[in-house]
Amino acid sequence: MTLALTDFGEAQWIGFDRSMVSNQEAASYVCFRHEFQWKPMNEALLHITADYRYTVWLNGHFIGQGPVRGWTQEWFYDTYEVEAWLQPGINAIAVLVHVLHTSTFQYIAGIPGLLARISGRSLSGEPLEVVSGQDWKWRRHFSFGSPTPRISSQQAYAEHYDAGLELPGWKLAGFVVNEEWREALPLGMAGCEPWIKLRPRDIPLLTEDEVHPAGIKSFGTVTLPEPAWSMDLRQWLLPGVVNASPNAVCGLVATTVKLDRPIYARFCFQDRTSGMNVKLYVDGQPVTSRDVSGSHWSGLYDYEVHMDEGEHLLSFLIEGTAHDYHFQVSFHEIESGRSIALEPRLPGISDGRFVFFGASLLEDSAKPRSLAAVGSWQLLFAFEGMRIIPHGQEHMSNVFHQMTDAVVLSRSLGADQVQGLYSSCGGNADYTLLHDPGDGKAVRIIYEFEQMTAGWIEFEICAEEGAIVDGYGFEAYQGGNIVHMHSMHNTLRYVARKGWQRYRSFIQRGFRYWVIQASNLSGDLKIRSVRCIQRTYPSPRIGGFRCEDERLNRIFEMSRRTAQLCSDDAFVDCPTYEQAFWVGDAYVMSGVQATLAGADPLVRRSLRLAAASINRSPVVESQVPSGWENVLSTWSFLWSIACEEYYGYWGDAAFAEEMYPSLLKQIRYFRDECVDEGTGLIRSPFWNLLDWAAMDCPDGAIVTHVNGWFAESCRRIAQLADLFGHKQDAMELRALRATIIAGINVHLWSGERQAYADCIHKDGRLSSVFSEQTNLLCYLHDIALPERQSALLSYFVQPPDDFIRCATPFMRYFKLQALEKAGMLKPLVQEIQDTWGYMLEQGSTTCWEDMPGRWSSAYPTRSYCHGWSVAPAHFLPRIILGITPIEAGFKKVRIAPQPIGLHWAEGKLNTPEGLVEVRWIKGEREFKVYVRLPRGVIGEIILPPAPLTADGIIVSGSGTPPYLTAGKWTISVQDEASITIDS
């Protein structure tokens, strides 16, 4: 019997009558509760899981939220020690299940359900048990409004919570259930489909640290904009499709407006980068769009429209490929710039304000295009295939629009408007008192946190019933202006009940600034506290680094902080925009978090999640587990390399052997299915991204860097094959690597340019694009022939003017690796100083996704906290302290300090054997290094160039006399030692 079946015993998966939750709703929240008798006991355990997510209370006490992300076929459950919250007599367990009917980049939509069991023993030894089953009750939680805008194309849906619709006491024993509470529906025992395998949580619970604002960035009053038209068109464009993939769509949305005067207005849309490209027709005539993004990554655009008095038909043609299907349009008078209201209407129809024509509903898939040219409502109404979009399918609120389109009236608040402005920044009983600004206006406070954070936002307020408290988190200012995250609804709407109340968001989000915009107050609003319950993988400060250069110290801490915030229940690319486990991004983070925070369980978990994607795709997917089934070639190979490096660092042969079949399967797929007969090289059919730069790496081409990664993967896996005694595998892998290297040098080297081209196109043409990225990888992975290496080395310092340069901090990780390999340590440290130091100069506390140049000057990056950018936290201890493993599992360690213009440095790294600590000081005439090693670990200290003889080297502690290795003085040590070089 498996552990899961033992933990859950007779518990059943339970669900609810899904016919009572509209299929047209992408998300909903369902309450489950059960009362039970309990006896005095010594201990009690709660085992629980849900699909998609649960939040659980015992007798009103919050216990936790989960489960961790996973593949449905291998679902995870959590275990809590709960004896402290149980009492003799009657008890109540209450569970809020968050239901998603649409996939995200963290979750694959399935069957909603709940499984739970409480087990324990009474003081007399009697077994006690409570299990989920048909006797549990359920009802929908109507405080959570729906539909709401999607947070982003990668995440779920924004919160809209109406406290006036709460169920007082439903989490407590003695609550009286009425006829709205129904019996739970049994779905099957533990182990039933689709949750065939249940696995206990494989990482610690996330932290729940209270973080209060450091202060207030700005405050004042705003005029609220007129409502935008806002709705999700997914179910109309893609009926029955619940994936998170980019899908080809074609459809037409239409309505009419009746004007009592002529207007000259701007129709404003957002996001045709990952979202829909909407083409506007007025009375059948196309209007030309304007790109107003300012190179913002989301691709903002608008239309300028003249309309005379009277009725007009507005048609919105939607076609192309999109990840997100959010339709949003707001209106502004061009002359004044003010927000204006346009009331959509369907003459003669009361069931809705918009109609939809979709390609799936029409015999001719091109019909929506022809319908866009129809000039009047009367003519359009006559066409078949029209469907009315019900009122209830429009979004209840669009807080992002309410924030970004509001007009600032004042940038201060007088004594008659606010009292105790900063009192809500603390955690005491003081509060900020705000007075009602009046109809159509709102009070806005922007709280500034000391640094980026991620978790649940929580606030405590006293308000009149119906007061609206909107929240919005963002990451940065640029030039004194908010960097708005268009297409990112990092928002919350809370509608208050009367009196004091506290609300904790149920959705994880990242931000540095939190806006509260309060309106419809009907009286005073008191804000006692605003805070973030920071939730990350536990990241104690086990490892560390400090040196003489304070700029490097701040860069290190910025990188460490970024790695922490991007450590969730898997390594995620960013805590704000996507929260997705991108496999290649995780390669950079994993080493940092393992050595600095002891997060090796998170590394193992992430590598396993990636490996499981081979059950769905032929090779490891780009981001998992996800509703977008996508392969990114380099990310697949980085997973291979990460598995081998995990063994090299931690010495975990059992884990490496567990991964070995998947590693081999991936290599053999590329070998058997993707080799080009003419060149012997890999022609990858997948996405071949390496860097957000203008490299020439199209899908289906013979891409140089992809072949380089493939060759390196073969080398790494061959080493594991040696370890496990698979001699034939090792021989085949090395032969395959040699073939790929030979092919690159024959077919992708340009003698004229003395460099490797980016690719060979499908038509056999050698690419005319040469890049820093491609050539540094050819050096790093020993692709380049020896006689070609000197040319490549020169490009590290000064690439030719027409070379594509490394664009992202992610790509710079591999540049730093190449510089280390070449022994170019001063340029390595300078690259860190220049790239990450620039982020510091802009006031950032975390590492950016991009560097300036990809977007306009107003948008130097998209994400201001991105895990793929934490390279300094890896390289500074590795280079300046010189700590690297010699043997797998750190049984033997090399310490080769590199002063590089510094006078002192110190730090420590976490290893499987314990802490490795190094401290060195460089004076005018002497160099001292102190080393402390875990018991049983052998250290090899390689000293910087100094005396020609050993006479000036003084060793104290457990060190051996110095001896020369490759021209450098070396000392073997155990435990701890101090070495002084006196010149």
PDB file of N, CA, C and O in Angstrom, residues 199-253:
ATOM      1  N   ARG A 199       1.198  11.970  -4.274  1.00  0.00           N
ATOM      2  CA  ARG A 199       2.529  12.027  -3.668  1.00  0.00           C
ATOM      3  C   ARG A 199       2.537  13.053  -2.541  1.00  0.00           C
ATOM      4  O   ARG A 199       1.968  14.142  -2.683  1.00  0.00           O
ATOM      5  N   PRO A 200       3.200  12.726  -1.426  1.00  0.00           N
ATOM      6  CA  PRO A 200       3.312  13.719  -0.350  1.00  0.00           C
ATOM      7  C   PRO A 200       4.149  14.910  -0.813  1.00  0.00           C
ATOM      8  O   PRO A 200       5.041  14.768  -1.656  1.00  0.00           O
ATOM      9  N   ARG A 201       3.833  16.054  -0.315  1.00  0.00           N
ATOM     10  CA  ARG A 201       4.569  17.279  -0.652  1.00  0.00           C
ATOM     11  C   ARG A 201       6.059  17.032  -0.522  1.00  0.00           C
ATOM     12  O   ARG A 201       6.533  16.483   0.484  1.00  0.00           O
ATOM     13  N   ASP A 202       6.829  17.445  -1.524  1.00  0.00           N
ATOM     14  CA  ASP A 202       8.251  17.131  -1.567  1.00  0.00           C
ATOM     15  C   ASP A 202       9.146  18.322  -1.245  1.00  0.00           C
ATOM     16  O   ASP A 202      10.367  18.248  -1.429  1.00  0.00           O
ATOM     17  N   ILE A 203       8.563  19.406  -0.765  1.00  0.00           N
ATOM     18  CA  ILE A 203       9.342  20.567  -0.313  1.00  0.00           C
ATOM     19  C   ILE A 203       8.698  21.100   0.964  1.00  0.00           C
ATOM     20  O   ILE A 203       7.528  20.806   1.249  1.00  0.00           O
ATOM     21  N   PRO A 204       9.415  21.913   1.734  1.00  0.00           N
ATOM     22  CA  PRO A 204       8.806  22.512   2.931  1.00  0.00           C
ATOM     23  C   PRO A 204       7.652  23.444   2.558  1.00  0.00           C
ATOM     24  O   PRO A 204       7.526  23.896   1.419  1.00  0.00           O
ATOM     25  N   LEU A 205       6.820  23.747   3.543  1.00  0.00           N
ATOM     26  CA  LEU A 205       5.784  24.753   3.366  1.00  0.00           C
ATOM     27  C   LEU A 205       6.440  26.102   3.077  1.00  0.00           C
ATOM     28  O   LEU A 205       7.536  26.393   3.555  1.00  0.00           O
ATOM     29  N   LEU A 206       5.766  26.928   2.303  1.00  0.00           N
ATOM     30  CA  LEU A 206       6.294  28.252   2.005  1.00  0.00           C
ATOM     31  C   LEU A 206       6.238  29.138   3.245  1.00  0.00           C
ATOM     32  O   LEU A 206       5.457  28.906   4.167  1.00  0.00           O
ATOM     33  N   THR A 207       7.065  30.155   3.258  1.00  0.00           N
ATOM     34  CA  THR A 207       7.087  31.081   4.384  1.00  0.00           C
ATOM     35  C   THR A 207       5.810  31.917   4.408  1.00  0.00           C
ATOM     36  O   THR A 207       5.102  32.039   3.415  1.00  0.00           O
ATOM     37  N   GLU A 208       5.536  32.505   5.551  1.00  0.00           N
ATOM     38  CA  GLU A 208       4.443  33.472   5.703  1.00  0.00           C
ATOM     39  C   GLU A 208       4.960  34.616   6.572  1.00  0.00           C
ATOM     40  O   GLU A 208       4.579  34.787   7.722  1.00  0.00           O
ATOM     41  N   ASP A 209       5.833  35.419   5.983  1.00  0.00           N
ATOM     42  CA  ASP A 209       6.494  36.510   6.702  1.00  0.00           C
ATOM     43  C   ASP A 209       5.728  37.816   6.490  1.00  0.00           C
ATOM     44  O   ASP A 209       5.378  38.158   5.358  1.00  0.00           O
ATOM     45  N   GLU A 210       5.503  38.542   7.554  1.00  0.00           N
ATOM     46  CA  GLU A 210       4.805  39.826   7.458  1.00  0.00           C
ATOM     47  C   GLU A 210       5.785  40.916   7.015  1.00  0.00           C
ATOM     48  O   GLU A 210       6.827  41.116   7.625  1.00  0.00           O
ATOM     49  N   VAL A 211       5.431  41.609   5.933  1.00  0.00           N
ATOM     50  CA  VAL A 211       6.255  42.703   5.419  1.00  0.00           C
ATOM     51  C   VAL A 211       5.381  43.947   5.323  1.00  0.00           C
ATOM     52  O   VAL A 211       4.373  43.944   4.606  1.00  0.00           O
ATOM     53  N   HIS A 212       5.754  44.987   6.043  1.00  0.00           N
ATOM     54  CA  HIS A 212       4.990  46.230   6.041  1.00  0.00           C
ATOM     55  C   HIS A 212       5.637  47.247   5.105  1.00  0.00           C
ATOM     56  O   HIS A 212       6.836  47.184   4.829  1.00  0.00           O
ATOM     57  N   PRO A 213       4.881  48.186   4.602  1.00  0.00           N
ATOM     58  CA  PRO A 213       5.469  49.221   3.746  1.00  0.00           C
ATOM     59  C   PRO A 213       6.526  50.020   4.489  1.00  0.00           C
ATOM     60  O   PRO A 213       6.433  50.233   5.702  1.00  0.00           O
ATOM     61  N   ALA A 214       7.532  50.478   3.726  1.00  0.00           N
ATOM     62  CA  ALA A 214       8.544  51.348   4.313  1.00  0.00           C
ATOM     63  C   ALA A 214       8.039  52.775   4.414  1.00  0.00           C
ATOM     64  O   ALA A 214       8.536  53.561   5.225  1.00  0.00           O
ATOM     65  N   GLY A 215       7.072  53.129   3.590  1.00  0.00           N
ATOM     66  CA  GLY A 215       6.541  54.487   3.593  1.00  0.00           C
ATOM     67  C   GLY A 215       5.517  54.644   2.493  1.00  0.00           C
ATOM     68  O   GLY A 215       4.990  53.670   1.951  1.00  0.00           O
ATOM     69  N   ILE A 216       5.223  55.884   2.179  1.00  0.00           N
ATOM     70  CA  ILE A 216       4.229  56.212   1.158  1.00  0.00           C
ATOM     71  C   ILE A 216       4.918  56.993   0.048  1.00  0.00           C
ATOM     72  O   ILE A 216       5.568  58.016   0.311  1.00  0.00           O
ATOM     73  N   LYS A 217       4.784  56.500  -1.164  1.00  0.00           N
ATOM     74  CA  LYS A 217       5.439  57.139  -2.309  1.00  0.00           C
ATOM     75  C   LYS A 217       4.676  58.385  -2.747  1.00  0.00           C
ATOM     76  O   LYS A 217       5.282  59.415  -3.054  1.00  0.00           O
ATOM     77  N   SER A 218       3.360  58.293  -2.790  1.00  0.00           N
ATOM     78  CA  SER A 218       2.549  59.456  -3.172  1.00  0.00           C
ATOM     79  C   SER A 218       1.125  59.265  -2.674  1.00  0.00           C
ATOM     80  O   SER A 218       0.721  58.150  -2.316  1.00  0.00           O
ATOM     81  N   PHE A 219       0.368  60.343  -2.676  1.00  0.00           N
ATOM     82  CA  PHE A 219      -1.022  60.289  -2.232  1.00  0.00           C
ATOM     83  C   PHE A 219      -1.751  61.479  -2.827  1.00  0.00           C
ATOM     84  O   PHE A 219      -1.138  62.490  -3.216  1.00  0.00           O
ATOM     85  N   GLY A 220      -3.049  61.358  -2.923  1.00  0.00           N
ATOM     86  CA  GLY A 220      -3.842  62.447  -3.491  1.00  0.00           C
ATOM     87  C   GLY A 220      -5.225  61.958  -3.858  1.00  0.00           C
ATOM     88  O   GLY A 220      -5.691  60.911  -3.389  1.00  0.00           O
ATOM     89  N   THR A 221      -5.897  62.744  -4.692  1.00  0.00           N
ATOM     90  CA  THR A 221      -7.240  62.376  -5.148  1.00  0.00           C
ATOM     91  C   THR A 221      -7.227  62.280  -6.675  1.00  0.00           C
ATOM     92  O   THR A 221      -6.434  62.928  -7.358  1.00  0.00           O
ATOM     93  N   VAL A 222      -8.128  61.444  -7.187  1.00  0.00           N
ATOM     94  CA  VAL A 222      -8.240  61.249  -8.634  1.00  0.00           C
ATOM     95  C   VAL A 222      -9.708  61.302  -9.027  1.00  0.00           C
ATOM     96  O   VAL A 222     -10.608  61.047  -8.218  1.00  0.00           O
ATOM     97  N   THR A 223      -9.922  61.650 -10.290  1.00  0.00           N
ATOM     98  CA  THR A 223     -11.243  61.514 -10.890  1.00  0.00           C
ATOM     99  C   THR A 223     -11.304  60.169 -11.588  1.00  0.00           C
ATOM    100  O   THR A 223     -10.433  59.838 -12.401  1.00  0.00           O
ATOM    101  N   LEU A 224     -12.325  59.401 -11.274  1.00  0.00           N
ATOM    102  CA  LEU A 224     -12.437  58.063 -11.852  1.00  0.00           C
ATOM    103  C   LEU A 224     -12.834  58.147 -13.322  1.00  0.00           C
ATOM    104  O   LEU A 224     -13.630  59.006 -13.715  1.00  0.00           O
ATOM    105  N   PRO A 225     -12.296  57.230 -14.141  1.00  0.00           N
ATOM    106  CA  PRO A 225     -12.664  57.244 -15.555  1.00  0.00           C
ATOM    107  C   PRO A 225     -14.052  56.643 -15.765  1.00  0.00           C
ATOM    108  O   PRO A 225     -14.588  55.956 -14.897  1.00  0.00           O
ATOM    109  N   GLU A 226     -14.607  56.931 -16.923  1.00  0.00           N
ATOM    110  CA  GLU A 226     -15.851  56.260 -17.308  1.00  0.00           C
ATOM    111  C   GLU A 226     -15.553  54.778 -17.547  1.00  0.00           C
ATOM    112  O   GLU A 226     -14.421  54.411 -17.890  1.00  0.00           O
ATOM    113  N   PRO A 227     -16.539  53.899 -17.365  1.00  0.00           N
ATOM    114  CA  PRO A 227     -16.280  52.461 -17.501  1.00  0.00           C
ATOM    115  C   PRO A 227     -15.784  52.090 -18.888  1.00  0.00           C
ATOM    116  O   PRO A 227     -16.217  52.645 -19.900  1.00  0.00           O
ATOM    117  N   ALA A 228     -14.863  51.138 -18.914  1.00  0.00           N
ATOM    118  CA  ALA A 228     -14.416  50.559 -20.181  1.00  0.00           C
ATOM    119  C   ALA A 228     -15.334  49.406 -20.553  1.00  0.00           C
ATOM    120  O   ALA A 228     -16.038  48.846 -19.707  1.00  0.00           O
ATOM    121  N   TRP A 229     -15.332  49.054 -21.805  1.00  0.00           N
ATOM    122  CA  TRP A 229     -15.980  47.812 -22.233  1.00  0.00           C
ATOM    123  C   TRP A 229     -14.967  46.698 -22.008  1.00  0.00           C
ATOM    124  O   TRP A 229     -13.830  46.764 -22.481  1.00  0.00           O
ATOM    125  N   SER A 230     -15.341  45.677 -21.289  1.00  0.00           N
ATOM    126  CA  SER A 230     -14.369  44.673 -20.863  1.00  0.00           C
ATOM    127  C   SER A 230     -15.046  43.317 -20.758  1.00  0.00           C
ATOM    128  O   SER A 230     -16.049  43.174 -20.063  1.00  0.00           O
ATOM    129  N   MET A 231     -14.475  42.334 -21.431  1.00  0.00           N
ATOM    130  CA  MET A 231     -15.006  40.967 -21.356  1.00  0.00           C
ATOM    131  C   MET A 231     -13.956  39.994 -21.883  1.00  0.00           C
ATOM    132  O   MET A 231     -13.009  40.379 -22.574  1.00  0.00           O
ATOM    133  N   ASP A 232     -14.115  38.723 -21.528  1.00  0.00           N
ATOM    134  CA  ASP A 232     -13.231  37.658 -21.992  1.00  0.00           C
ATOM    135  C   ASP A 232     -13.939  36.945 -23.140  1.00  0.00           C
ATOM    136  O   ASP A 232     -15.042  36.408 -22.972  1.00  0.00           O
ATOM    137  N   LEU A 233     -13.310  36.912 -24.297  1.00  0.00           N
ATOM    138  CA  LEU A 233     -13.930  36.325 -25.484  1.00  0.00           C
ATOM    139  C   LEU A 233     -13.485  34.885 -25.744  1.00  0.00           C
ATOM    140  O   LEU A 233     -13.823  34.314 -26.781  1.00  0.00           O
ATOM    141  N   ARG A 234     -12.744  34.285 -24.804  1.00  0.00           N
ATOM    142  CA  ARG A 234     -12.234  32.930 -25.041  1.00  0.00           C
ATOM    143  C   ARG A 234     -13.360  31.959 -25.410  1.00  0.00           C
ATOM    144  O   ARG A 234     -13.255  31.218 -26.394  1.00  0.00           O
ATOM    145  N   GLN A 235     -14.400  31.910 -24.600  1.00  0.00           N
ATOM    146  CA  GLN A 235     -15.456  30.917 -24.836  1.00  0.00           C
ATOM    147  C   GLN A 235     -16.199  31.162 -26.137  1.00  0.00           C
ATOM    148  O   GLN A 235     -16.812  30.248 -26.687  1.00  0.00           O
ATOM    149  N   TRP A 236     -16.130  32.391 -26.638  1.00  0.00           N
ATOM    150  CA  TRP A 236     -16.805  32.707 -27.894  1.00  0.00           C
ATOM    151  C   TRP A 236     -15.903  32.391 -29.077  1.00  0.00           C
ATOM    152  O   TRP A 236     -16.364  31.865 -30.092  1.00  0.00           O
ATOM    153  N   LEU A 237     -14.655  32.711 -28.961  1.00  0.00           N
ATOM    154  CA  LEU A 237     -13.717  32.439 -30.046  1.00  0.00           C
ATOM    155  C   LEU A 237     -13.266  30.988 -30.085  1.00  0.00           C
ATOM    156  O   LEU A 237     -12.989  30.440 -31.161  1.00  0.00           O
ATOM    157  N   LEU A 238     -13.181  30.364 -28.903  1.00  0.00           N
ATOM    158  CA  LEU A 238     -12.634  29.007 -28.796  1.00  0.00           C
ATOM    159  C   LEU A 238     -13.541  28.138 -27.931  1.00  0.00           C
ATOM    160  O   LEU A 238     -13.158  27.717 -26.841  1.00  0.00           O
ATOM    161  N   PRO A 239     -14.771  27.890 -28.345  1.00  0.00           N
ATOM    162  CA  PRO A 239     -15.669  27.095 -27.508  1.00  0.00           C
ATOM    163  C   PRO A 239     -15.091  25.722 -27.209  1.00  0.00           C
ATOM    164  O   PRO A 239     -14.652  25.019 -28.118  1.00  0.00           O
ATOM    165  N   GLY A 240     -15.063  25.381 -25.911  1.00  0.00           N
ATOM    166  CA  GLY A 240     -14.582  24.072 -25.486  1.00  0.00           C
ATOM    167  C   GLY A 240     -13.081  23.956 -25.363  1.00  0.00           C
ATOM    168  O   GLY A 240     -12.576  22.923 -24.913  1.00  0.00           O
ATOM    169  N   VAL A 241     -12.325  24.972 -25.744  1.00  0.00           N
ATOM    170  CA  VAL A 241     -10.868  24.923 -25.676  1.00  0.00           C
ATOM    171  C   VAL A 241     -10.413  25.529 -24.352  1.00  0.00           C
ATOM    172  O   VAL A 241     -10.730  26.682 -24.053  1.00  0.00           O
ATOM    173  N   VAL A 242      -9.670  24.778 -23.557  1.00  0.00           N
ATOM    174  CA  VAL A 242      -9.265  25.253 -22.226  1.00  0.00           C
ATOM    175  C   VAL A 242      -7.750  25.313 -22.076  1.00  0.00           C
ATOM    176  O   VAL A 242      -7.251  25.526 -20.979  1.00  0.00           O
ATOM    177  N   ASN A 243      -7.008  25.138 -23.164  1.00  0.00           N
ATOM    178  CA  ASN A 243      -5.554  25.158 -23.040  1.00  0.00           C
ATOM    179  C   ASN A 243      -5.037  26.572 -22.816  1.00  0.00           C
ATOM    180  O   ASN A 243      -5.790  27.542 -22.844  1.00  0.00           O
ATOM    181  N   ALA A 244      -3.732  26.686 -22.564  1.00  0.00           N
ATOM    182  CA  ALA A 244      -3.085  27.988 -22.400  1.00  0.00           C
ATOM    183  C   ALA A 244      -2.169  28.286 -23.582  1.00  0.00           C
ATOM    184  O   ALA A 244      -1.267  29.115 -23.481  1.00  0.00           O
ATOM    185  N   SER A 245      -2.419  27.627 -24.691  1.00  0.00           N
ATOM    186  CA  SER A 245      -1.583  27.768 -25.876  1.00  0.00           C
ATOM    187  C   SER A 245      -1.973  29.005 -26.659  1.00  0.00           C
ATOM    188  O   SER A 245      -3.091  29.501 -26.556  1.00  0.00           O
ATOM    189  N   PRO A 246      -1.080  29.484 -27.516  1.00  0.00           N
ATOM    190  CA  PRO A 246      -1.495  30.481 -28.499  1.00  0.00           C
ATOM    191  C   PRO A 246      -2.383  29.800 -29.532  1.00  0.00           C
ATOM    192  O   PRO A 246      -2.015  28.761 -30.085  1.00  0.00           O
ATOM    193  N   ASN A 247      -3.567  30.357 -29.757  1.00  0.00           N
ATOM    194  CA  ASN A 247      -4.532  29.743 -30.668  1.00  0.00           C
ATOM    195  C   ASN A 247      -4.892  30.717 -31.782  1.00  0.00           C
ATOM    196  O   ASN A 247      -5.002  31.926 -31.550  1.00  0.00           O
ATOM    197  N   ALA A 248      -5.106  30.179 -32.966  1.00  0.00           N
ATOM    198  CA  ALA A 248      -5.601  30.990 -34.071  1.00  0.00           C
ATOM    199  C   ALA A 248      -7.086  31.246 -33.855  1.00  0.00           C
ATOM    200  O   ALA A 248      -7.853  30.321 -33.568  1.00  0.00           O
ATOM    201  N   VAL A 249      -7.497  32.497 -33.968  1.00  0.00           N
ATOM    202  CA  VAL A 249      -8.886  32.861 -33.713  1.00  0.00           C
ATOM    203  C   VAL A 249      -9.395  33.754 -34.836  1.00  0.00           C
ATOM    204  O   VAL A 249      -8.626  34.426 -35.522  1.00  0.00           O
ATOM    205  N   CYS A 250     -10.715  33.749 -34.986  1.00  0.00           N
ATOM    206  CA  CYS A 250     -11.361  34.636 -35.946  1.00  0.00           C
ATOM    207  C   CYS A 250     -12.787  34.863 -35.488  1.00  0.00           C
ATOM    208  O   CYS A 250     -13.529  33.904 -35.261  1.00  0.00           O
ATOM    209  N   GLY A 251     -13.168  36.097 -35.303  1.00  0.00           N
ATOM    210  CA  GLY A 251     -14.513  36.404 -34.854  1.00  0.00           C
ATOM    211  C   GLY A 251     -14.799  37.884 -34.971  1.00  0.00           C
ATOM    212  O   GLY A 251     -13.892  38.697 -35.233  1.00  0.00           O
ATOM    213  N   LEU A 252     -16.054  38.222 -34.754  1.00  0.00           N
ATOM    214  CA  LEU A 252     -16.484  39.617 -34.844  1.00  0.00           C
ATOM    215  C   LEU A 252     -17.387  39.936 -33.668  1.00  0.00           C
ATOM    216  O   LEU A 252     -18.338  39.203 -33.387  1.00  0.00           O
ATOM    217  N   VAL A 253     -17.072  41.008 -32.955  1.00  0.00           N
ATOM    218  CA  VAL A 253     -17.934  41.551 -31.904  1.00  0.00           C
ATOM    219  C   VAL A 253     -18.531  42.841 -32.441  1.00  0.00           C
ATOM    220  O   VAL A 253     -17.827  43.656 -33.065  1.00  0.00           O
TER     221      VAL A 253
END
